[in-house]
Amino acid sequence: MKNFALAGNPNCGKTTLFNSLTGSTAHVGNWPGVTVDKRVGVCSLGKEAVNIVDLPGIYSLSPYTPEEVISRNYIIDEKPDCVIDIIDSTNLERNLYLTTQIMEMNVPVIVALNMMDVVEKNGDVIDELRLSQALGVPVVKISALKQDNLKRLMDLAIEAAEKKRNGKTVLEESPVGHLIKDLTIAFSSLGVSDPLFHACKLAELDELECANHPQLVNMVKEFQKVNVDSKFGQDYEALIADERYKYITSKYAIFMKKARKDDRVPTKSDKIDKVLTHVVFGIPIFLCILFVIFHFTFSENLFFLGGLFNSDCFDFIPDDSIWAGFKGLFYTENGINSPGVMLSNLVNGFTNIFSTLAGNALSGAPEWVSGLIVDGVLGGIFAVIGFLPQILVLFLFFSILEDSGYMARVAFILDKLFRKFGLSGRAFLPMIMGFGCSVPAMINTRTIADEKERIATIRVIPFFSCGAKLPILTAIAGCIAMAFGFNNVDLITMGMYVLGMVVAIVSVLLMRKTFMRGHSSPFIMELPTYHLPQAKSTALLVWDKAKHFVKKAFTVILASTIVIWFVSHFSWNWTYLPDEQMSESILSSIGQLFKPLFVPLGFGISEYGWVFVVAIVTGLIAKENVVATLGTLAASTLALMASKGIDVSATGDALNDLVMTMRATSSSLNPAALLAFIAYNMLTVPCFAAVATARGELTKKDFWITVIFWLAVSYVVSSAIYVIGSFWWTAFIYVAAIALIILCVHLYDKAKKNKEIKEANA
Amino acid sequence: MQPIEIIVIIAAVSFVLAILTVYIKRRIKGEPTGDCACCHTNKEKLLKKYHKMYGCKCVNK
């Protein structure tokens, strides 16, 4: 099978084209640097099926960043049968800079003019035929998003792959043309393939070329001595870049006729940016947008209208009916439900029916069988599945923000703030991905050039709450609302998201000002133009999220609920224990063993606090397991409490009942303890998959420091939440301690800076 | 022991063992085990389908 490589500038639509050609659902982001490693798929659109390799976006074939090295090495070493060079047609000149470098290789090339729909909408025209003649390679107009002309692109690429092509350079007539000719001959005599490409790169004194061919470096140095350019001196890298652009402007860019003559007139995107990226209002606007999203996803009091309706529209359903789960679907006496809550209630209504039917069907079965299936497996799985609609609604909003181009602006807004803390806005992009899943986010940190900055970013990525942690936030926030009458679930969830971000920023500040000092690399990013979110890409993202979530629920989480139920109903001598004797179980004894560790966090004080402790441990497998474990154990723990004569709540939701009953038996289980539980789960060691990724991205030493860092940060922050929340006056002690730490860090930083200046002067 | 008890025990144990086996197998082979595992499986399926259609056994040239 032939191998075709997709190459192009960042954010020119390579991954969109890759998805369209291969039917994949790889993550597409409207910001540069989403793809950091090559990805392979099969395309059957053309005359024959071919392997398509999606390469990271690059501006040149010089090895400035790891992505550029990946793309360059793939094209040189793997020798694809054809390189499909994707060009963002709205920015033809800058994109052709890479094309001129790819064309220097002895590889068939086809140029795909992407985003032609936008070009045509702007009234601009590109003469593809004349551009093709000038470049000497086929040129095809396409729209990867709308899937226009993709078959023609593949047919032409297959045709091009069957012909041999020799490299061609635009630098022949430049002041270094003679040097390049000589170097090409020298490389050819050495038997190096792609001699022209290597010659052009060595003329730039490219680091990799100099290291690989030191014997030829002198040729360039000698040439430099006698050929000093009037403008660039001996800086041949700048000279060659200038020559390339001059050639592109005079020979290629002339084939694009722009409708808008004056580039100084602000576009619609410029006008929107004046408001959204405002130096003062930028961050408050971002926080407001975030609040609106959380309000529409989690609020049970939409628009703060309160209880407009006295009676439920489902009041006619008797309380003992299997349909009773649908009561309060649209509104309650507290207010109107947000779309996220409505959908969640709908799913919970159906899962209640299913649980009731399963319970009825198993009424004649032995007690343990019905306990395992109804309370254990279904209780655990449905506790997690119930939050799927809210997760999807939240991701739909995030996907809209991302696809519209706003998220890239947030990185730009935060760059100024981050820079003060020793990070660049570049580090924010992997952090945004962390809201979805920590695994790709950690991999995406490869775009950060400074190693210390990269390590610091990997360490704080799990603090950006991923989709798997959302059920914990929502479930426990719901319990706080139910048990303590604080009905703003949206504020709690958003507050926890913001807490994660604040902890991340403070952690980075401490790291970068103390033992991980260094200069953050400059953040230069081309802001994508605003566009309306594409229904297909947002739908794909939501569908992908739902698919992964359901698959995980019915595999890993289902298996976990079975194991949890067994270890919570068997003693160490393998005797079955009914719910009433659960405190003698294997799980209970393990939970009781670790419970004292969590006393400073509040939720470890209560007699039944071990339930929360084991939920934390099972959460290490997958974070959804935290709620699944609580759901699995809730019914059994309530039965255990009832057997001890405790008055058990019966609202119909086992988890809420558990929290309300525990609250009635122990004053330590207050809202602060529950918030500490959420914070601990959010900030502690992430799931196995994320831990394995961190291990892969870090050295052994850095990895273990990172694990200790996660444990320490989560413990300190959660205990502070509990202590301050329970004893308000301790806030003064914490403020004093924080002020002292800030002073120490400031003095340390100042002393280090003075030392660095002295060393530099010396 | 009733038949339903035997069925539930066998089903629960085999399901947990199957999940564990797949996880261990993936770890040994160095394949992704998190969310990315799905994409990996999809790619394998697609290639298998292609090889079946064209009768080619090699992935690369």
Tab-separated table of C-alpha atoms in Angstrom, chain A residues 178-514:
chain	number	residue	atom	x	y	z
A	178	HIS	CA	26.247	29.104	-6.286
A	179	LEU	CA	26.984	27.724	-2.795
A	180	ILE	CA	23.907	25.482	-2.957
A	181	LYS	CA	24.994	24.100	-6.340
A	182	ASP	CA	28.445	23.230	-4.962
A	183	LEU	CA	26.998	21.682	-1.830
A	184	THR	CA	24.521	19.624	-3.915
A	185	ILE	CA	27.427	18.181	-5.904
A	186	ALA	CA	29.290	17.445	-2.648
A	187	PHE	CA	26.267	15.679	-1.114
A	188	SER	CA	25.703	13.698	-4.336
A	189	SER	CA	29.320	12.503	-4.283
A	190	LEU	CA	28.799	11.355	-0.692
A	191	GLY	CA	25.821	9.259	-1.876
A	192	VAL	CA	23.331	11.188	0.274
A	193	SER	CA	19.740	11.028	-0.943
A	194	ASP	CA	17.898	14.355	-1.397
A	195	PRO	CA	21.204	16.225	-1.986
A	196	LEU	CA	19.462	19.495	-2.921
A	197	PHE	CA	17.431	19.591	0.324
A	198	HIS	CA	20.501	18.846	2.441
A	199	ALA	CA	22.497	21.484	0.519
A	200	CYS	CA	19.863	24.164	1.142
A	201	LYS	CA	19.700	23.258	4.838
A	202	LEU	CA	23.489	23.228	5.238
A	203	ALA	CA	23.674	26.644	3.547
A	204	GLU	CA	21.407	27.856	6.393
A	205	LEU	CA	23.888	26.201	8.837
A	206	ASP	CA	21.017	24.052	10.057
A	207	GLU	CA	21.980	22.379	13.369
A	208	LEU	CA	21.112	18.836	12.269
A	209	GLU	CA	22.947	19.165	8.938
A	210	CYS	CA	26.056	20.590	10.639
A	211	ALA	CA	26.044	17.695	13.131
A	212	ASN	CA	25.496	15.038	10.430
A	213	HIS	CA	27.921	16.427	7.838
A	214	PRO	CA	30.662	18.339	9.707
A	215	GLN	CA	33.108	17.776	6.833
A	216	LEU	CA	31.039	20.082	4.573
A	217	VAL	CA	30.505	22.907	7.068
A	218	ASN	CA	33.808	24.515	6.056
A	219	MET	CA	32.494	25.018	2.512
A	220	VAL	CA	29.772	27.274	3.922
A	221	LYS	CA	32.157	29.083	6.298
A	222	GLU	CA	34.600	29.785	3.447
A	223	PHE	CA	31.780	31.089	1.250
A	224	GLN	CA	30.552	33.301	4.122
A	225	LYS	CA	33.959	34.934	4.482
A	226	VAL	CA	33.954	36.284	0.930
A	227	ASN	CA	30.193	36.763	0.467
A	228	VAL	CA	28.888	39.116	3.138
A	229	ASP	CA	25.381	40.303	2.340
A	230	SER	CA	24.775	44.061	2.671
A	231	LYS	CA	21.536	43.538	4.616
A	232	PHE	CA	21.948	40.274	6.515
A	233	GLY	CA	25.747	40.068	6.798
A	234	GLN	CA	26.772	36.449	7.392
A	235	ASP	CA	23.364	35.395	8.726
A	236	TYR	CA	22.531	33.059	5.877
A	237	GLU	CA	19.484	31.639	7.646
A	238	ALA	CA	17.817	35.068	7.548
A	239	LEU	CA	19.106	35.704	4.029
A	240	ILE	CA	17.656	32.416	2.718
A	241	ALA	CA	14.296	33.027	4.461
A	242	ASP	CA	14.178	36.485	2.881
A	243	GLU	CA	15.020	35.081	-0.556
A	244	ARG	CA	12.282	32.460	-0.268
A	245	TYR	CA	9.666	35.077	0.640
A	246	LYS	CA	10.814	37.404	-2.148
A	247	TYR	CA	10.457	34.594	-4.674
A	248	ILE	CA	7.022	33.579	-3.307
A	249	THR	CA	5.768	37.192	-3.449
A	250	SER	CA	6.997	37.812	-6.985
A	251	LYS	CA	6.348	34.442	-8.650
A	252	TYR	CA	3.556	32.630	-6.776
A	253	ALA	CA	1.440	35.071	-4.751
A	254	ILE	CA	0.538	36.967	-7.923
A	255	PHE	CA	-1.919	34.185	-8.753
A	256	MET	CA	-4.153	35.225	-5.860
A	257	LYS	CA	-6.419	38.209	-6.505
A	258	LYS	CA	-7.767	39.715	-3.291
A	259	ALA	CA	-11.163	41.409	-3.214
A	260	ARG	CA	-10.180	43.559	-0.216
A	261	LYS	CA	-7.396	45.884	-1.276
A	262	ASP	CA	-6.652	47.575	2.045
A	263	ASP	CA	-5.408	45.151	4.724
A	264	ARG	CA	-5.504	47.917	7.333
A	265	VAL	CA	-9.328	47.918	7.435
A	266	PRO	CA	-10.210	45.765	10.483
A	267	THR	CA	-11.996	42.516	9.716
A	268	LYS	CA	-14.947	41.155	11.695
A	269	SER	CA	-12.497	38.970	13.679
A	270	ASP	CA	-10.382	42.046	14.535
A	271	LYS	CA	-13.468	43.866	15.816
A	272	ILE	CA	-14.534	40.914	17.999
A	273	ASP	CA	-10.966	40.567	19.279
A	274	LYS	CA	-10.948	44.189	20.437
A	275	VAL	CA	-13.563	43.196	23.023
A	276	LEU	CA	-12.793	39.542	23.817
A	277	THR	CA	-9.017	39.961	24.134
A	278	HIS	CA	-9.203	43.313	25.913
A	279	VAL	CA	-6.294	43.835	28.284
A	280	VAL	CA	-8.591	44.497	31.294
A	281	PHE	CA	-11.879	42.813	30.419
A	282	GLY	CA	-10.454	39.722	28.681
A	283	ILE	CA	-10.199	37.519	31.807
A	284	PRO	CA	-13.535	38.678	33.390
A	285	ILE	CA	-15.265	37.957	30.051
A	286	PHE	CA	-13.714	34.472	30.033
A	287	LEU	CA	-14.960	33.829	33.593
A	288	CYS	CA	-18.454	35.094	32.653
A	289	ILE	CA	-18.562	32.757	29.627
A	290	LEU	CA	-17.437	29.903	31.889
A	291	PHE	CA	-20.217	30.719	34.374
A	292	VAL	CA	-22.902	30.796	31.647
A	293	ILE	CA	-21.721	27.345	30.477
A	294	PHE	CA	-21.857	25.881	33.987
A	295	HIS	CA	-25.220	27.534	34.641
A	296	PHE	CA	-26.752	25.926	31.547
A	297	THR	CA	-25.221	22.555	32.419
A	298	PHE	CA	-25.665	22.146	36.169
A	299	SER	CA	-28.113	24.729	37.503
A	300	GLU	CA	-31.355	23.599	39.115
A	301	ASN	CA	-32.474	27.217	39.233
A	302	LEU	CA	-32.132	28.460	35.657
A	303	PHE	CA	-31.685	32.251	35.347
A	304	PHE	CA	-32.205	32.411	39.155
A	305	LEU	CA	-35.947	32.667	38.634
A	306	GLY	CA	-36.673	30.569	41.727
A	307	GLY	CA	-39.768	28.413	42.144
A	308	LEU	CA	-42.166	29.881	39.591
A	309	PHE	CA	-44.343	26.790	39.615
A	310	ASN	CA	-45.959	25.491	42.782
A	311	SER	CA	-46.758	22.047	41.491
A	312	ASP	CA	-44.807	19.548	39.410
A	313	CYS	CA	-46.256	18.756	35.975
A	314	PHE	CA	-45.731	15.082	36.894
A	315	ASP	CA	-47.648	15.350	40.195
A	316	PHE	CA	-50.191	12.843	38.891
A	317	ILE	CA	-47.563	10.057	39.112
A	318	PRO	CA	-47.924	8.184	42.440
A	319	ASP	CA	-44.784	8.148	44.610
A	320	ASP	CA	-44.602	4.340	44.604
A	321	SER	CA	-44.870	4.076	40.794
A	322	ILE	CA	-41.888	2.982	38.730
A	323	TRP	CA	-42.331	6.258	36.798
A	324	ALA	CA	-41.774	8.322	39.973
A	325	GLY	CA	-38.198	8.974	38.835
A	326	PHE	CA	-39.538	11.453	36.268
A	327	LYS	CA	-40.949	13.747	38.944
A	328	GLY	CA	-39.125	17.079	38.927
A	329	LEU	CA	-37.902	16.465	35.390
A	330	PHE	CA	-38.372	20.059	34.200
A	331	TYR	CA	-38.677	22.052	37.414
A	332	THR	CA	-38.922	21.755	41.179
A	333	GLU	CA	-40.009	24.128	43.923
A	334	ASN	CA	-36.414	25.467	43.858
A	335	GLY	CA	-36.520	26.588	40.235
A	336	ILE	CA	-36.402	25.569	36.589
A	337	ASN	CA	-33.819	22.942	35.642
A	338	SER	CA	-31.068	23.741	33.161
A	339	PRO	CA	-30.937	21.652	29.935
A	340	GLY	CA	-28.098	19.562	31.444
A	341	VAL	CA	-30.120	18.738	34.573
A	342	MET	CA	-33.272	17.982	32.536
A	343	LEU	CA	-31.414	15.475	30.366
A	344	SER	CA	-29.742	13.990	33.442
A	345	ASN	CA	-33.112	13.612	35.197
A	346	LEU	CA	-34.503	11.948	32.087
A	347	VAL	CA	-31.693	9.365	32.049
A	348	ASN	CA	-32.066	8.836	35.817
A	349	GLY	CA	-35.818	8.290	35.334
A	350	PHE	CA	-35.148	5.447	32.902
A	351	THR	CA	-32.357	3.930	35.010
A	352	ASN	CA	-34.741	3.952	38.034
A	353	ILE	CA	-37.330	2.049	36.002
A	354	PHE	CA	-34.700	-0.471	34.925
A	355	SER	CA	-33.445	-0.925	38.520
A	356	THR	CA	-37.003	-1.404	39.820
A	357	LEU	CA	-37.811	-3.947	37.098
A	358	ALA	CA	-34.548	-5.811	37.787
A	359	GLY	CA	-35.319	-5.790	41.533
A	360	ASN	CA	-38.814	-7.167	40.886
A	361	ALA	CA	-37.478	-9.844	38.528
A	362	LEU	CA	-34.931	-10.975	41.145
A	363	SER	CA	-37.329	-10.864	44.098
A	364	GLY	CA	-37.322	-14.695	44.290
A	365	ALA	CA	-33.554	-15.030	43.891
A	366	PRO	CA	-31.163	-15.446	46.831
A	367	GLU	CA	-30.428	-12.212	48.715
A	368	TRP	CA	-26.808	-11.953	47.597
A	369	VAL	CA	-27.710	-12.342	43.905
A	370	SER	CA	-30.215	-9.491	44.030
A	371	GLY	CA	-27.782	-7.446	46.172
A	372	LEU	CA	-24.932	-7.928	43.664
A	373	ILE	CA	-26.999	-7.179	40.564
A	374	VAL	CA	-29.358	-4.432	41.769
A	375	ASP	CA	-27.444	-2.621	44.544
A	376	GLY	CA	-23.926	-3.457	43.404
A	377	VAL	CA	-23.677	-3.531	39.623
A	378	LEU	CA	-26.727	-1.483	38.566
A	379	GLY	CA	-26.370	0.935	41.504
A	380	GLY	CA	-22.725	1.586	40.617
A	381	ILE	CA	-23.119	1.843	36.852
A	382	PHE	CA	-26.277	3.949	36.912
A	383	ALA	CA	-24.707	6.329	39.442
A	384	VAL	CA	-22.130	7.121	36.748
A	385	ILE	CA	-24.331	6.896	33.627
A	386	GLY	CA	-26.724	9.446	35.147
A	387	PHE	CA	-24.087	12.140	34.672
A	388	LEU	CA	-23.411	11.371	31.013
A	389	PRO	CA	-25.875	14.015	29.672
A	390	GLN	CA	-24.276	16.764	31.764
A	391	ILE	CA	-20.793	15.719	30.647
A	392	LEU	CA	-21.932	15.824	27.020
A	393	VAL	CA	-23.619	19.227	27.398
A	394	LEU	CA	-20.458	20.651	29.013
A	395	PHE	CA	-18.247	19.225	26.261
A	396	LEU	CA	-20.620	20.528	23.605
A	397	PHE	CA	-20.109	24.044	24.995
A	398	PHE	CA	-16.332	23.583	25.265
A	399	SER	CA	-16.226	22.245	21.720
A	400	ILE	CA	-18.164	25.300	20.461
A	401	LEU	CA	-15.696	27.634	22.206
A	402	GLU	CA	-12.767	25.722	20.755
A	403	ASP	CA	-14.121	25.416	17.222
A	404	SER	CA	-15.103	29.087	17.040
A	405	GLY	CA	-11.498	30.105	17.712
A	406	TYR	CA	-12.170	31.614	21.173
A	407	MET	CA	-10.057	29.111	23.145
A	408	ALA	CA	-6.955	30.162	21.172
A	409	ARG	CA	-7.715	33.744	22.299
A	410	VAL	CA	-7.901	32.578	25.923
A	411	ALA	CA	-4.313	31.323	25.574
A	412	PHE	CA	-3.395	34.759	24.217
A	413	ILE	CA	-5.184	36.549	27.109
A	414	LEU	CA	-3.556	34.300	29.692
A	415	ASP	CA	-0.082	34.582	28.188
A	416	LYS	CA	0.497	37.920	29.948
A	417	LEU	CA	-0.676	36.478	33.276
A	418	PHE	CA	1.177	33.178	32.830
A	419	ARG	CA	4.400	34.936	31.861
A	420	LYS	CA	4.498	36.547	35.322
A	421	PHE	CA	4.452	33.026	36.776
A	422	GLY	CA	7.176	31.703	34.534
A	423	LEU	CA	4.953	29.991	31.966
A	424	SER	CA	4.024	31.028	28.439
A	425	GLY	CA	0.531	31.007	26.938
A	426	ARG	CA	1.734	28.007	24.911
A	427	ALA	CA	1.449	25.977	28.141
A	428	PHE	CA	-2.238	26.867	28.380
A	429	LEU	CA	-3.103	24.948	25.205
A	430	PRO	CA	-2.286	21.495	26.692
A	431	MET	CA	-4.090	22.639	29.832
A	432	ILE	CA	-7.272	23.283	27.787
A	433	MET	CA	-6.948	19.735	26.460
A	434	GLY	CA	-6.714	18.650	30.126
A	435	PHE	CA	-10.372	19.605	30.545
A	436	GLY	CA	-11.136	16.734	28.158
A	437	CYS	CA	-8.540	14.139	29.188
A	438	SER	CA	-5.111	14.411	30.833
A	439	VAL	CA	-3.557	11.776	28.520
A	440	PRO	CA	-3.516	13.732	25.192
A	441	ALA	CA	-2.876	16.932	27.172
A	442	MET	CA	0.348	15.524	28.636
A	443	ILE	CA	1.455	14.341	25.185
A	444	ASN	CA	0.682	17.810	23.786
A	445	THR	CA	3.244	19.373	26.160
A	446	ARG	CA	5.876	18.217	23.640
A	447	THR	CA	5.217	21.536	21.880
A	448	ILE	CA	6.829	23.343	24.841
A	449	ALA	CA	10.498	23.865	24.071
A	450	ASP	CA	11.780	24.548	27.622
A	451	GLU	CA	12.095	21.222	29.478
A	452	LYS	CA	11.491	22.650	32.964
A	453	GLU	CA	8.395	24.490	31.731
A	454	ARG	CA	7.189	21.232	30.151
A	455	ILE	CA	7.644	19.249	33.379
A	456	ALA	CA	5.858	21.961	35.393
A	457	THR	CA	2.968	21.885	32.894
A	458	ILE	CA	2.673	18.062	33.032
A	459	ARG	CA	2.514	18.260	36.830
A	460	VAL	CA	-0.421	20.680	36.853
A	461	ILE	CA	-2.437	19.222	33.941
A	462	PRO	CA	-4.429	16.806	36.191
A	463	PHE	CA	-5.602	19.860	38.201
A	464	PHE	CA	-7.703	20.841	35.180
A	465	SER	CA	-10.718	18.705	35.875
A	466	CYS	CA	-11.199	16.106	33.116
A	467	GLY	CA	-14.534	14.634	31.983
A	468	ALA	CA	-14.082	11.581	34.223
A	469	LYS	CA	-13.945	13.783	37.336
A	470	LEU	CA	-17.184	15.538	36.433
A	471	PRO	CA	-19.455	12.851	37.978
A	472	ILE	CA	-17.607	13.339	41.311
A	473	LEU	CA	-18.145	17.095	41.193
A	474	THR	CA	-21.793	16.854	40.193
A	475	ALA	CA	-22.715	13.962	42.489
A	476	ILE	CA	-21.143	15.457	45.611
A	477	ALA	CA	-22.331	18.994	44.736
A	478	GLY	CA	-25.828	17.481	44.402
A	479	CYS	CA	-25.447	15.899	47.864
A	480	ILE	CA	-24.393	19.272	49.321
A	481	ALA	CA	-27.455	20.879	47.696
A	482	MET	CA	-29.770	18.172	49.010
A	483	ALA	CA	-28.319	17.770	52.517
A	484	PHE	CA	-27.494	21.375	53.319
A	485	GLY	CA	-30.029	23.300	51.239
A	486	PHE	CA	-27.425	25.107	49.078
A	487	ASN	CA	-29.110	24.882	45.709
A	488	ASN	CA	-26.456	26.387	43.417
A	489	VAL	CA	-24.851	23.218	42.109
A	490	ASP	CA	-23.522	25.207	39.120
A	491	LEU	CA	-21.583	27.536	41.431
A	492	ILE	CA	-20.045	24.606	43.325
A	493	THR	CA	-18.935	22.833	40.130
A	494	MET	CA	-17.590	26.020	38.564
A	495	GLY	CA	-15.890	26.939	41.855
A	496	MET	CA	-14.126	23.570	41.849
A	497	TYR	CA	-13.019	24.040	38.212
A	498	VAL	CA	-11.640	27.492	39.090
A	499	LEU	CA	-9.997	26.047	42.238
A	500	GLY	CA	-8.162	23.536	40.027
A	501	MET	CA	-6.925	26.352	37.756
A	502	VAL	CA	-5.849	28.532	40.708
A	503	VAL	CA	-3.985	25.630	42.362
A	504	ALA	CA	-2.272	24.960	39.015
A	505	ILE	CA	-1.143	28.586	38.664
A	506	VAL	CA	0.078	28.802	42.281
A	507	SER	CA	1.932	25.471	41.935
A	508	VAL	CA	3.630	26.634	38.745
A	509	LEU	CA	4.552	29.942	40.405
A	510	LEU	CA	6.213	28.099	43.297
A	511	MET	CA	8.014	25.662	40.989
A	512	ARG	CA	9.254	28.245	38.476
A	513	LYS	CA	10.422	30.692	41.132
A	514	THR	CA	12.293	28.063	43.179
